[in-house]
Amino acid sequence: MNSLQPPMKRPIQSDIDDEWPTLGHGHTRHTRHTPVSIPPVILRLTDGKANFRQMDIAALKAIVNEIASQVGNPKHSESQRGGDLFVYPVDAAQQKALLQLNQASGRPISPALPKSANKAKGIIYRVPRSETNEDLLDALSTHGVINVERFTRTIDDRAELSETVLLTFRYRIPPRVTVVTLSFQVHKYYPSPYKCTKCWHLGHTKNHCSSATTTCRNCGDNHNDILTNACKNALTARALLTLHNPKNVQHT
């Protein structure tokens, strides 16, 4: 009797071995492997000549190849609308090396971290809605809080204040904060990716969308989802409600 052979294992390709750079324009590619705790390093050319978006491919490759020879291959990179190069490091050591760059291929470079990287953000829950942002900021200033933003939620097409509050700290996030006698555990904040309300893809906004048509988020067809008479999913849902409730009795 022949013994069964175990199935062959497919090799797992490392993300770090991906070819660098990713020469995209207008959006940033984030994957589930991208470490959210390591912000990108922004590289800016300071000699007044062609920036990373304006230069030709050969010149761009020469610069990024020299950068890679100095610091190693990063996770990926994107040239943004302003002409700067956003380089996403694989670890903190590479981020530090990128911040020490001063030139590449004979061009002077100024590296910097995003402004948001110098601040820490955390979330607290079940905060009474009666407390205003100004009152919370005043009460939490001793914890190093420099900004307070209360999230909203939509109920029956109306925006209402929620009990979830986003805190921006000057430096590190403390485990807990206290508002008078109320103590709140601080959870690390992971921002949501950009979502386009035109094509409904992640990674960019409507103002930077390259799609020529508007996509409905309900059914995926090329029409605005506000136009419910053109949405087959909305029409089906309306028909089901009519069938279920022929007398149009209001439900609460």
PDB file of N, CA and C in Angstrom, residues 153-160:
ATOM      1  N   ARG A 153     -20.481  59.995  16.146  1.00  0.00           N
ATOM      2  CA  ARG A 153     -21.105  58.840  15.518  1.00  0.00           C
ATOM      3  C   ARG A 153     -22.389  59.302  14.841  1.00  0.00           C
ATOM      4  N   THR A 154     -22.771  58.605  13.787  1.00  0.00           N
ATOM      5  CA  THR A 154     -23.951  58.985  13.019  1.00  0.00           C
ATOM      6  C   THR A 154     -25.126  58.110  13.408  1.00  0.00           C
ATOM      7  N   ILE A 155     -26.191  58.733  13.852  1.00  0.00           N
ATOM      8  CA  ILE A 155     -27.426  58.037  14.225  1.00  0.00           C
ATOM      9  C   ILE A 155     -28.574  58.709  13.486  1.00  0.00           C
ATOM     10  N   ASP A 156     -29.250  57.917  12.644  1.00  0.00           N
ATOM     11  CA  ASP A 156     -30.366  58.453  11.845  1.00  0.00           C
ATOM     12  C   ASP A 156     -29.928  59.678  11.049  1.00  0.00           C
ATOM     13  N   ASP A 157     -28.746  59.540  10.411  1.00  0.00           N
ATOM     14  CA  ASP A 157     -28.196  60.608   9.562  1.00  0.00           C
ATOM     15  C   ASP A 157     -27.848  61.871  10.341  1.00  0.00           C
ATOM     16  N   ARG A 158     -27.748  61.769  11.651  1.00  0.00           N
ATOM     17  CA  ARG A 158     -27.351  62.904  12.478  1.00  0.00           C
ATOM     18  C   ARG A 158     -26.041  62.581  13.193  1.00  0.00           C
ATOM     19  N   ALA A 159     -25.140  63.536  13.196  1.00  0.00           N
ATOM     20  CA  ALA A 159     -23.864  63.368  13.890  1.00  0.00           C
ATOM     21  C   ALA A 159     -24.042  63.706  15.360  1.00  0.00           C
ATOM     22  N   GLU A 160     -23.689  62.757  16.219  1.00  0.00           N
ATOM     23  CA  GLU A 160     -23.792  62.964  17.659  1.00  0.00           C
ATOM     24  C   GLU A 160     -22.442  62.689  18.315  1.00  0.00           C
TER      25      GLU A 160
END
